[in-house]
PDB file of C-alpha atoms in Angstrom:
ATOM      1  CA  UNK A   1     113.871 104.808  -2.178  1.00 48.00           C
ATOM      2  CA  UNK A   2     117.571 105.315  -1.466  1.00 51.00           C
ATOM      3  CA  UNK A   3     117.336 108.846  -2.876  1.00 51.00           C
ATOM      4  CA  UNK A   4     114.407 109.635  -0.575  1.00 49.00           C
ATOM      5  CA  UNK A   5     116.388 108.425   2.445  1.00 54.00           C
ATOM      6  CA  UNK A   6     119.299 110.671   1.480  1.00 52.00           C
ATOM      7  CA  UNK A   7     117.000 113.704   1.076  1.00 50.00           C
ATOM      8  CA  UNK A   8     115.236 112.966   4.358  1.00 51.00           C
ATOM      9  CA  UNK A   9     118.560 112.636   6.222  1.00 54.00           C
ATOM     10  CA  UNK A  10     119.838 115.884   4.702  1.00 49.00           C
ATOM     11  CA  UNK A  11     116.714 117.754   5.799  1.00 50.00           C
ATOM     12  CA  UNK A  12     116.975 116.424   9.344  1.00 50.00           C
ATOM     13  CA  UNK A  13     120.624 117.526   9.571  1.00 50.00           C
ATOM     14  CA  UNK A  14     120.046 120.958   8.032  1.00 49.00           C
ATOM     15  CA  UNK A  15     116.796 121.779   9.883  1.00 49.00           C
ATOM     16  CA  UNK A  16     118.531 123.337  12.959  1.00 49.00           C
ATOM     17  CA  UNK A  17     120.633 125.549  10.687  1.00 46.00           C
ATOM     18  CA  UNK A  18     117.551 126.711   8.826  1.00 45.00           C
ATOM     19  CA  UNK A  19     115.865 127.444  12.157  1.00 46.00           C
ATOM     20  CA  UNK A  20     118.820 129.565  13.345  1.00 47.00           C
ATOM     21  CA  UNK A  21     118.810 131.600  10.141  1.00 44.00           C
ATOM     22  CA  UNK A  22     115.075 132.244  10.280  1.00 44.00           C
ATOM     23  CA  UNK A  23     114.383 132.963  13.947  1.00 44.00           C
ATOM     24  CA  UNK A  24     112.525 136.168  13.087  1.00 44.00           C
ATOM     25  CA  UNK A  25     110.182 134.534  10.596  1.00 45.00           C
ATOM     26  CA  UNK A  26     106.548 133.860  11.380  1.00 48.00           C
ATOM     27  CA  UNK A  27     105.139 130.521  12.498  1.00 56.00           C
ATOM     28  CA  UNK A  28     104.059 127.682  10.275  1.00 58.00           C
ATOM     29  CA  UNK A  29     100.335 128.377  10.557  1.00 66.00           C
ATOM     30  CA  UNK A  30     100.777 132.046   9.635  1.00 69.00           C
ATOM     31  CA  UNK A  31     103.215 131.564   6.755  1.00 75.00           C
ATOM     32  CA  UNK A  32     103.965 127.866   6.096  1.00 73.00           C
ATOM     33  CA  UNK A  33     106.216 128.540   3.107  1.00 74.00           C
ATOM     34  CA  UNK A  34     108.543 130.650   5.270  1.00 76.00           C
ATOM     35  CA  UNK A  35     108.843 128.011   7.976  1.00 76.00           C
ATOM     36  CA  UNK A  36     112.362 126.488   8.048  1.00 79.00           C
ATOM     37  CA  UNK A  37     110.895 122.990   8.436  1.00 80.00           C
ATOM     38  CA  UNK A  38     108.566 123.342   5.452  1.00 83.00           C
ATOM     39  CA  UNK A  39     110.790 121.163   3.169  1.00 86.00           C
ATOM     40  CA  UNK A  40     110.780 118.439   5.837  1.00 87.00           C
ATOM     41  CA  UNK A  41     106.989 118.602   6.147  1.00 87.00           C
ATOM     42  CA  UNK A  42     106.711 118.492   2.371  1.00 89.00           C
ATOM     43  CA  UNK A  43     108.852 115.360   2.106  1.00 92.00           C
ATOM     44  CA  UNK A  44     106.934 113.686   4.945  1.00 93.00           C
ATOM     45  CA  UNK A  45     103.651 114.494   3.229  1.00 92.00           C
ATOM     46  CA  UNK A  46     104.949 113.174  -0.087  1.00 94.00           C
ATOM     47  CA  UNK A  47     106.152 109.938   1.538  1.00 95.00           C
ATOM     48  CA  UNK A  48     102.808 109.501   3.322  1.00 95.00           C
ATOM     49  CA  UNK A  49     100.755 110.045   0.156  1.00 96.00           C
ATOM     50  CA  UNK A  50     103.051 107.695  -1.764  1.00 96.00           C
ATOM     51  CA  UNK A  51     102.685 105.006   0.912  1.00 96.00           C
ATOM     52  CA  UNK A  52      98.886 105.318   0.832  1.00 96.00           C
ATOM     53  CA  UNK A  53      98.855 105.031  -2.954  1.00 97.00           C
ATOM     54  CA  UNK A  54     101.147 101.994  -2.832  1.00 96.00           C
ATOM     55  CA  UNK A  55      98.839 100.295  -0.325  1.00 96.00           C
ATOM     56  CA  UNK A  56      95.766 101.062  -2.450  1.00 96.00           C
ATOM     57  CA  UNK A  57      97.444  99.742  -5.599  1.00 96.00           C
ATOM     58  CA  UNK A  58      98.589  96.610  -3.738  1.00 95.00           C
ATOM     59  CA  UNK A  59      95.061  95.957  -2.496  1.00 92.00           C
ATOM     60  CA  UNK A  60      93.663  96.440  -5.977  1.00 94.00           C
ATOM     61  CA  UNK A  61      96.256  94.096  -7.496  1.00 94.00           C
ATOM     62  CA  UNK A  62      95.512  91.514  -4.800  1.00 89.00           C
ATOM     63  CA  UNK A  63      91.822  91.721  -5.637  1.00 88.00           C
ATOM     64  CA  UNK A  64      92.543  91.277  -9.348  1.00 91.00           C
ATOM     65  CA  UNK A  65      94.848  88.345  -8.577  1.00 90.00           C
ATOM     66  CA  UNK A  66      92.117  86.682  -6.516  1.00 85.00           C
ATOM     67  CA  UNK A  67      89.709  87.075  -9.426  1.00 87.00           C
ATOM     68  CA  UNK A  68      92.138  85.293 -11.779  1.00 88.00           C
ATOM     69  CA  UNK A  69      92.775  82.548  -9.222  1.00 86.00           C
ATOM     70  CA  UNK A  70      89.033  82.023  -8.741  1.00 85.00           C
ATOM     71  CA  UNK A  71      88.403  81.837 -12.486  1.00 88.00           C
ATOM     72  CA  UNK A  72      91.220  79.317 -12.902  1.00 88.00           C
ATOM     73  CA  UNK A  73      89.782  77.209 -10.077  1.00 84.00           C
ATOM     74  CA  UNK A  74      86.309  77.356 -11.652  1.00 84.00           C
ATOM     75  CA  UNK A  75      87.721  76.187 -14.983  1.00 85.00           C
ATOM     76  CA  UNK A  76      89.563  73.279 -13.332  1.00 85.00           C
ATOM     77  CA  UNK A  77      86.424  72.266 -11.463  1.00 84.00           C
ATOM     78  CA  UNK A  78      84.369  72.431 -14.664  1.00 83.00           C
ATOM     79  CA  UNK A  79      86.871  70.253 -16.519  1.00 83.00           C
ATOM     80  CA  UNK A  80      86.871  67.755 -13.649  1.00 83.00           C
ATOM     81  CA  UNK A  81      83.083  67.689 -13.602  1.00 80.00           C
ATOM     82  CA  UNK A  82      82.737  68.790 -10.000  1.00 83.00           C
ATOM     83  CA  UNK A  83      80.903  71.708  -8.448  1.00 80.00           C
ATOM     84  CA  UNK A  84      83.186  74.617  -7.662  1.00 79.00           C
ATOM     85  CA  UNK A  85      83.071  75.679  -4.020  1.00 79.00           C
ATOM     86  CA  UNK A  86      84.873  78.973  -3.348  1.00 77.00           C
ATOM     87  CA  UNK A  87      87.211  79.023  -0.399  1.00 76.00           C
ATOM     88  CA  UNK A  88      86.447  81.566   2.324  1.00 77.00           C
ATOM     89  CA  UNK A  89      88.478  84.746   2.302  1.00 75.00           C
ATOM     90  CA  UNK A  90      91.191  85.684   4.746  1.00 76.00           C
ATOM     91  CA  UNK A  91      88.830  87.787   6.850  1.00 81.00           C
ATOM     92  CA  UNK A  92      86.254  85.004   7.012  1.00 84.00           C
ATOM     93  CA  UNK A  93      88.922  82.537   8.118  1.00 84.00           C
ATOM     94  CA  UNK A  94      90.171  84.988  10.742  1.00 86.00           C
ATOM     95  CA  UNK A  95      86.618  85.600  12.000  1.00 89.00           C
ATOM     96  CA  UNK A  96      85.966  81.877  12.378  1.00 85.00           C
ATOM     97  CA  UNK A  97      89.303  81.353  14.113  1.00 86.00           C
ATOM     98  CA  UNK A  98      89.047  84.233  16.598  1.00 89.00           C
ATOM     99  CA  UNK A  99      85.474  83.282  17.578  1.00 87.00           C
ATOM    100  CA  UNK A 100      86.126  79.529  17.710  1.00 82.00           C
ATOM    101  CA  UNK A 101      83.257  78.664  15.392  1.00 81.00           C
ATOM    102  CA  UNK A 102      82.730  74.992  14.522  1.00 80.00           C
ATOM    103  CA  UNK A 103      81.550  73.661  11.197  1.00 78.00           C
ATOM    104  CA  UNK A 104      78.368  71.632  10.897  1.00 76.00           C
ATOM    105  CA  UNK A 105      80.445  68.491  10.499  1.00 77.00           C
ATOM    106  CA  UNK A 106      82.143  69.158  13.861  1.00 78.00           C
ATOM    107  CA  UNK A 107      78.915  69.861  15.772  1.00 78.00           C
ATOM    108  CA  UNK A 108      78.508  66.154  16.600  1.00 78.00           C
ATOM    109  CA  UNK A 109      81.718  66.287  18.609  1.00 78.00           C
ATOM    110  CA  UNK A 110      80.417  69.008  20.929  1.00 78.00           C
ATOM    111  CA  UNK A 111      76.791  67.871  21.120  1.00 83.00           C
ATOM    112  CA  UNK A 112      75.600  67.477  24.731  1.00 81.00           C
ATOM    113  CA  UNK A 113      74.078  64.103  25.592  1.00 78.00           C
ATOM    114  CA  UNK A 114      71.177  65.490  27.599  1.00 78.00           C
ATOM    115  CA  UNK A 115      68.005  66.333  25.707  1.00 78.00           C
ATOM    116  CA  UNK A 116      65.649  69.116  26.757  1.00 81.00           C
ATOM    117  CA  UNK A 117      62.235  68.120  25.396  1.00 81.00           C
ATOM    118  CA  UNK A 118      63.870  66.859  22.247  1.00 78.00           C
ATOM    119  CA  UNK A 119      66.238  69.818  22.011  1.00 83.00           C
ATOM    120  CA  UNK A 120      69.954  69.136  22.296  1.00 80.00           C
ATOM    121  CA  UNK A 121      72.496  71.855  22.915  1.00 82.00           C
ATOM    122  CA  UNK A 122      76.062  72.350  21.780  1.00 81.00           C
ATOM    123  CA  UNK A 123      78.782  72.528  24.406  1.00 79.00           C
ATOM    124  CA  UNK A 124      80.387  75.647  22.949  1.00 80.00           C
ATOM    125  CA  UNK A 125      83.423  77.052  24.688  1.00 82.00           C
ATOM    126  CA  UNK A 126      84.120  80.720  25.308  1.00 85.00           C
ATOM    127  CA  UNK A 127      85.372  82.543  22.194  1.00 89.00           C
ATOM    128  CA  UNK A 128      89.173  82.697  22.067  1.00 91.00           C
ATOM    129  CA  UNK A 129      89.171  86.498  21.891  1.00 93.00           C
ATOM    130  CA  UNK A 130      87.160  86.652  25.136  1.00 93.00           C
ATOM    131  CA  UNK A 131      89.562  84.302  26.931  1.00 93.00           C
ATOM    132  CA  UNK A 132      92.575  86.271  25.687  1.00 94.00           C
ATOM    133  CA  UNK A 133      90.979  89.485  26.890  1.00 95.00           C
ATOM    134  CA  UNK A 134      90.351  87.890  30.283  1.00 95.00           C
ATOM    135  CA  UNK A 135      93.963  86.711  30.517  1.00 96.00           C
ATOM    136  CA  UNK A 136      95.135  90.188  29.511  1.00 97.00           C
ATOM    137  CA  UNK A 137      93.119  91.775  32.328  1.00 97.00           C
ATOM    138  CA  UNK A 138      94.709  89.350  34.805  1.00 97.00           C
ATOM    139  CA  UNK A 139      98.187  90.293  33.573  1.00 97.00           C
ATOM    140  CA  UNK A 140      97.240  93.977  33.684  1.00 96.00           C
ATOM    141  CA  UNK A 141      95.916  93.606  37.244  1.00 96.00           C
ATOM    142  CA  UNK A 142      99.088  91.894  38.437  1.00 96.00           C
ATOM    143  CA  UNK A 143     101.204  94.577  36.786  1.00 95.00           C
ATOM    144  CA  UNK A 144      99.078  97.323  38.324  1.00 94.00           C
ATOM    145  CA  UNK A 145      99.403  95.735  41.769  1.00 95.00           C
ATOM    146  CA  UNK A 146     103.181  95.487  41.474  1.00 94.00           C
ATOM    147  CA  UNK A 147     103.702  98.974  40.039  1.00 92.00           C
ATOM    148  CA  UNK A 148     101.315 100.919  42.280  1.00 91.00           C
ATOM    149  CA  UNK A 149     101.113  98.950  45.534  1.00 91.00           C
ATOM    150  CA  UNK A 150     104.227  96.777  45.844  1.00 92.00           C
ATOM    151  CA  UNK A 151     107.066  98.837  44.383  1.00 91.00           C
ATOM    152  CA  UNK A 152     105.285 102.237  44.456  1.00 88.00           C
ATOM    153  CA  UNK A 153     106.936 103.017  41.132  1.00 88.00           C
ATOM    154  CA  UNK A 154     104.010 105.280  40.251  1.00 89.00           C
ATOM    155  CA  UNK A 155     101.795 107.327  42.594  1.00 89.00           C
ATOM    156  CA  UNK A 156      98.240 106.352  43.394  1.00 91.00           C
ATOM    157  CA  UNK A 157      95.401 108.618  42.325  1.00 91.00           C
ATOM    158  CA  UNK A 158      95.094 110.267  45.744  1.00 93.00           C
ATOM    159  CA  UNK A 159      98.859 110.775  46.042  1.00 92.00           C
ATOM    160  CA  UNK A 160      98.979 112.236  42.551  1.00 92.00           C
ATOM    161  CA  UNK A 161      96.128 114.592  43.418  1.00 95.00           C
ATOM    162  CA  UNK A 162      97.826 115.725  46.628  1.00 95.00           C
ATOM    163  CA  UNK A 163     101.075 116.277  44.728  1.00 94.00           C
ATOM    164  CA  UNK A 164      99.264 118.431  42.166  1.00 95.00           C
ATOM    165  CA  UNK A 165      97.577 120.407  44.956  1.00 96.00           C
ATOM    166  CA  UNK A 166     100.933 120.957  46.645  1.00 96.00           C
ATOM    167  CA  UNK A 167     102.473 122.013  43.337  1.00 95.00           C
ATOM    168  CA  UNK A 168      99.620 124.460  42.726  1.00 96.00           C
ATOM    169  CA  UNK A 169     100.037 125.855  46.250  1.00 96.00           C
ATOM    170  CA  UNK A 170     103.747 126.433  45.601  1.00 95.00           C
ATOM    171  CA  UNK A 171     102.984 128.193  42.328  1.00 95.00           C
ATOM    172  CA  UNK A 172     100.349 130.326  44.064  1.00 91.00           C
ATOM    173  CA  UNK A 173     102.829 131.250  46.791  1.00 92.00           C
ATOM    174  CA  UNK A 174     105.386 132.289  44.160  1.00 92.00           C
ATOM    175  CA  UNK A 175     102.811 134.401  42.333  1.00 90.00           C
ATOM    176  CA  UNK A 176     101.701 136.072  45.555  1.00 83.00           C
ATOM    177  CA  UNK A 177     105.316 136.712  46.505  1.00 87.00           C
ATOM    178  CA  UNK A 178     105.994 138.285  43.113  1.00 87.00           C
ATOM    179  CA  UNK A 179     102.703 140.232  43.107  1.00 80.00           C
ATOM    180  CA  UNK A 180     101.653 140.787  46.732  1.00 79.00           C
ATOM    181  CA  UNK A 181      97.998 141.794  47.134  1.00 72.00           C
ATOM    182  CA  UNK A 182      97.244 145.351  48.109  1.00 73.00           C
ATOM    183  CA  UNK A 183      96.848 145.921  51.842  1.00 78.00           C
ATOM    184  CA  UNK A 184      93.659 147.843  52.589  1.00 83.00           C
ATOM    185  CA  UNK A 185      93.474 149.681  55.911  1.00 84.00           C
ATOM    186  CA  UNK A 186      89.717 149.806  56.393  1.00 83.00           C
ATOM    187  CA  UNK A 187      90.051 152.226  59.319  1.00 85.00           C
ATOM    188  CA  UNK A 188      91.889 154.769  57.179  1.00 86.00           C
ATOM    189  CA  UNK A 189      89.796 154.240  54.023  1.00 88.00           C
ATOM    190  CA  UNK A 190      88.927 157.507  52.263  1.00 90.00           C
ATOM    191  CA  UNK A 191      86.709 157.723  49.196  1.00 91.00           C
ATOM    192  CA  UNK A 192      88.176 159.246  46.056  1.00 90.00           C
ATOM    193  CA  UNK A 193      86.769 159.494  42.549  1.00 91.00           C
ATOM    194  CA  UNK A 194      89.293 157.302  40.755  1.00 92.00           C
ATOM    195  CA  UNK A 195      88.130 156.249  37.289  1.00 94.00           C
ATOM    196  CA  UNK A 196      90.244 153.090  37.216  1.00 94.00           C
ATOM    197  CA  UNK A 197      88.965 151.943  40.615  1.00 94.00           C
ATOM    198  CA  UNK A 198      85.363 152.774  39.699  1.00 95.00           C
ATOM    199  CA  UNK A 199      85.643 150.864  36.420  1.00 95.00           C
ATOM    200  CA  UNK A 200      86.864 147.723  38.178  1.00 95.00           C
ATOM    201  CA  UNK A 201      84.290 148.206  40.915  1.00 94.00           C
ATOM    202  CA  UNK A 202      81.456 148.436  38.398  1.00 95.00           C
ATOM    203  CA  UNK A 203      82.494 145.100  36.859  1.00 96.00           C
ATOM    204  CA  UNK A 204      82.439 143.445  40.292  1.00 96.00           C
ATOM    205  CA  UNK A 205      79.126 145.122  41.167  1.00 95.00           C
ATOM    206  CA  UNK A 206      77.346 144.033  37.983  1.00 95.00           C
ATOM    207  CA  UNK A 207      78.590 140.473  38.429  1.00 94.00           C
ATOM    208  CA  UNK A 208      77.793 140.029  42.118  1.00 94.00           C
ATOM    209  CA  UNK A 209      75.470 142.773  43.375  1.00 94.00           C
ATOM    210  CA  UNK A 210      73.092 143.719  40.549  1.00 93.00           C
ATOM    211  CA  UNK A 211      70.808 140.739  41.156  1.00 92.00           C
ATOM    212  CA  UNK A 212      69.675 142.259  44.484  1.00 93.00           C
ATOM    213  CA  UNK A 213      70.338 145.981  44.018  1.00 94.00           C
ATOM    214  CA  UNK A 214      69.786 146.267  40.225  1.00 94.00           C
ATOM    215  CA  UNK A 215      72.454 147.360  37.777  1.00 93.00           C
ATOM    216  CA  UNK A 216      71.798 151.072  38.368  1.00 93.00           C
ATOM    217  CA  UNK A 217      71.592 150.682  42.162  1.00 92.00           C
ATOM    218  CA  UNK A 218      67.897 151.578  42.405  1.00 92.00           C
ATOM    219  CA  UNK A 219      67.226 148.572  44.665  1.00 92.00           C
ATOM    220  CA  UNK A 220      65.097 145.473  44.376  1.00 91.00           C
ATOM    221  CA  UNK A 221      65.464 142.755  46.992  1.00 92.00           C
ATOM    222  CA  UNK A 222      68.218 144.850  48.496  1.00 92.00           C
ATOM    223  CA  UNK A 223      67.927 148.530  49.427  1.00 94.00           C
ATOM    224  CA  UNK A 224      68.337 151.536  47.153  1.00 93.00           C
ATOM    225  CA  UNK A 225      72.002 152.556  46.946  1.00 94.00           C
ATOM    226  CA  UNK A 226      71.501 155.916  45.245  1.00 93.00           C
ATOM    227  CA  UNK A 227      69.747 157.919  47.983  1.00 93.00           C
ATOM    228  CA  UNK A 228      70.945 159.353  51.309  1.00 92.00           C
ATOM    229  CA  UNK A 229      69.370 156.674  53.488  1.00 93.00           C
ATOM    230  CA  UNK A 230      71.394 153.750  54.777  1.00 93.00           C
ATOM    231  CA  UNK A 231      70.561 150.799  56.985  1.00 92.00           C
ATOM    232  CA  UNK A 232      74.056 150.267  58.344  1.00 91.00           C
ATOM    233  CA  UNK A 233      75.833 153.558  57.785  1.00 90.00           C
ATOM    234  CA  UNK A 234      76.774 155.358  54.600  1.00 90.00           C
ATOM    235  CA  UNK A 235      80.451 156.155  55.063  1.00 92.00           C
ATOM    236  CA  UNK A 236      82.971 154.441  52.828  1.00 93.00           C
ATOM    237  CA  UNK A 237      84.215 152.504  55.873  1.00 93.00           C
ATOM    238  CA  UNK A 238      80.658 151.339  56.674  1.00 93.00           C
ATOM    239  CA  UNK A 239      80.078 150.238  53.074  1.00 94.00           C
ATOM    240  CA  UNK A 240      83.387 148.366  53.000  1.00 94.00           C
ATOM    241  CA  UNK A 241      82.564 146.528  56.244  1.00 94.00           C
ATOM    242  CA  UNK A 242      79.090 145.586  54.976  1.00 94.00           C
ATOM    243  CA  UNK A 243      80.616 144.179  51.778  1.00 94.00           C
ATOM    244  CA  UNK A 244      83.269 142.371  53.780  1.00 93.00           C
ATOM    245  CA  UNK A 245      81.115 140.894  56.578  1.00 94.00           C
ATOM    246  CA  UNK A 246      77.688 140.852  54.898  1.00 93.00           C
ATOM    247  CA  UNK A 247      74.321 140.935  56.634  1.00 92.00           C
ATOM    248  CA  UNK A 248      73.565 137.249  56.958  1.00 90.00           C
ATOM    249  CA  UNK A 249      70.246 137.695  58.776  1.00 90.00           C
ATOM    250  CA  UNK A 250      68.946 139.665  55.786  1.00 88.00           C
ATOM    251  CA  UNK A 251      70.339 137.360  53.132  1.00 89.00           C
ATOM    252  CA  UNK A 252      73.539 139.197  52.175  1.00 93.00           C
ATOM    253  CA  UNK A 253      76.535 136.896  52.305  1.00 93.00           C
ATOM    254  CA  UNK A 254      79.975 138.057  53.476  1.00 94.00           C
ATOM    255  CA  UNK A 255      82.135 138.664  50.429  1.00 94.00           C
ATOM    256  CA  UNK A 256      85.503 138.427  52.200  1.00 92.00           C
ATOM    257  CA  UNK A 257      85.950 134.726  51.249  1.00 93.00           C
ATOM    258  CA  UNK A 258      85.145 135.538  47.614  1.00 93.00           C
ATOM    259  CA  UNK A 259      86.705 138.930  46.905  1.00 93.00           C
ATOM    260  CA  UNK A 260      90.157 140.218  47.722  1.00 90.00           C
ATOM    261  CA  UNK A 261      90.516 143.328  49.928  1.00 91.00           C
ATOM    262  CA  UNK A 262      91.342 145.355  46.829  1.00 91.00           C
ATOM    263  CA  UNK A 263      88.218 144.109  45.033  1.00 93.00           C
ATOM    264  CA  UNK A 264      86.046 144.902  48.061  1.00 94.00           C
ATOM    265  CA  UNK A 265      87.572 148.401  48.099  1.00 94.00           C
ATOM    266  CA  UNK A 266      86.802 148.844  44.399  1.00 94.00           C
ATOM    267  CA  UNK A 267      83.155 147.774  44.645  1.00 95.00           C
ATOM    268  CA  UNK A 268      82.679 149.892  47.795  1.00 94.00           C
ATOM    269  CA  UNK A 269      83.970 152.942  45.938  1.00 95.00           C
ATOM    270  CA  UNK A 270      81.607 152.217  43.061  1.00 95.00           C
ATOM    271  CA  UNK A 271      78.628 151.859  45.423  1.00 95.00           C
ATOM    272  CA  UNK A 272      79.591 155.161  47.021  1.00 93.00           C
ATOM    273  CA  UNK A 273      79.697 156.794  43.575  1.00 94.00           C
ATOM    274  CA  UNK A 274      76.062 155.796  42.898  1.00 94.00           C
ATOM    275  CA  UNK A 275      74.771 158.427  45.328  1.00 91.00           C
ATOM    276  CA  UNK A 276      72.601 161.003  43.572  1.00 90.00           C
ATOM    277  CA  UNK A 277      72.484 159.226  40.196  1.00 92.00           C
ATOM    278  CA  UNK A 278      68.644 159.285  40.280  1.00 91.00           C
ATOM    279  CA  UNK A 279      67.625 155.983  38.598  1.00 92.00           C
ATOM    280  CA  UNK A 280      64.177 155.862  36.903  1.00 91.00           C
ATOM    281  CA  UNK A 281      62.396 153.589  39.424  1.00 90.00           C
ATOM    282  CA  UNK A 282      64.154 153.927  42.773  1.00 92.00           C
ATOM    283  CA  UNK A 283      63.091 151.848  45.722  1.00 93.00           C
ATOM    284  CA  UNK A 284      61.646 153.720  48.699  1.00 93.00           C
ATOM    285  CA  UNK A 285      64.256 154.942  51.205  1.00 92.00           C
ATOM    286  CA  UNK A 286      65.223 152.549  53.973  1.00 92.00           C
ATOM    287  CA  UNK A 287      67.180 153.170  57.128  1.00 91.00           C
ATOM    288  CA  UNK A 288      68.381 156.483  58.485  1.00 92.00           C
ATOM    289  CA  UNK A 289      69.426 159.655  56.731  1.00 93.00           C
ATOM    290  CA  UNK A 290      73.189 159.769  56.437  1.00 89.00           C
ATOM    291  CA  UNK A 291      74.915 163.127  56.330  1.00 88.00           C
ATOM    292  CA  UNK A 292      78.488 163.120  55.118  1.00 80.00           C
ATOM    293  CA  UNK A 293      80.889 164.358  57.752  1.00 73.00           C
ATOM    294  CA  UNK A 294      82.957 167.342  56.720  1.00 63.00           C
ATOM    295  CA  UNK A 295      86.678 166.883  56.812  1.00 53.00           C
ATOM    296  CA  UNK A 296      88.447 168.691  59.626  1.00 50.00           C
ATOM    297  CA  UNK A 297      90.404 171.748  58.477  1.00 50.00           C
ATOM    298  CA  UNK A 298      94.146 171.488  58.265  1.00 44.00           C
ATOM    299  CA  UNK A 299      96.113 172.572  61.340  1.00 47.00           C
ATOM    300  CA  UNK A 300      97.864 175.451  59.587  1.00 46.00           C
ATOM    301  CA  UNK A 301      94.526 177.029  58.578  1.00 37.00           C
ATOM    302  CA  UNK A 302      93.194 177.329  62.151  1.00 41.00           C
ATOM    303  CA  UNK A 303      93.488 180.820  63.524  1.00 43.00           C
ATOM    304  CA  UNK A 304      94.113 181.013  67.252  1.00 42.00           C
ATOM    305  CA  UNK A 305      92.779 184.074  69.015  1.00 41.00           C
ATOM    306  CA  UNK A 306      95.385 186.341  70.478  1.00 42.00           C
ATOM    307  CA  UNK A 307      98.089 185.285  68.029  1.00 42.00           C
TER     308      UNK A 307
END
């Protein structure tokens, strides 16, 4: 045992050095034999297994010893000419003690005097374990009152919740400060075929919009998004505003509280890209025909007469 203590102490002292020499090695789960603490784990496992075996052997020896003691008691009783009565085991004694059981000889001491149609009852007290549990709850309640309400050593549930909310708000503010959300100027929004934006927009569309407009945009409860007819305007600005503010009277919720401006921009671009995709079962056109406005020519391309 002394040798094991020496080995255990040596491993505890040398573990930091092993860790410094093997900082580039893989973790324990990936390669346990390369872990610098593997010898320590091995010794701990060996000590644990040894302790379990010692306990099992001790229990077995105790059982064998009880058998010899019982046989010796039986022989003494036989020689004395009396009937051998085995004593209850330790667990049986503990069970009787913790429950406050009384023997048949002691029942006369707790017999109630009143008779109920010839039936007499025993005046049994509460089991000791129940009374101890009750006393423990009283002590716990007093301690709780002192800790939480008198000294305020620990926060109440509501205070703890508010502290966690405040902590989360601070973390959110730090994240937003480090990664500020994109500012979308809806008045200057211009559609462009950007694959990255369209990919993100499709994900948002399938998650939130396909239930009413179908995954391919052919329309179902909501209108067809692939033709040239629009109920509220077909420009990219109109689509963005519809996504942002919704059409509550027709069952479309405003998505501004759910999606960020950048996400609303992405899904609006994707909806705009669905034009002319010709799905197999398109819904009948709704609204007015929308004709895309042509961009004004650049100033340097305009020819002025007389110049």
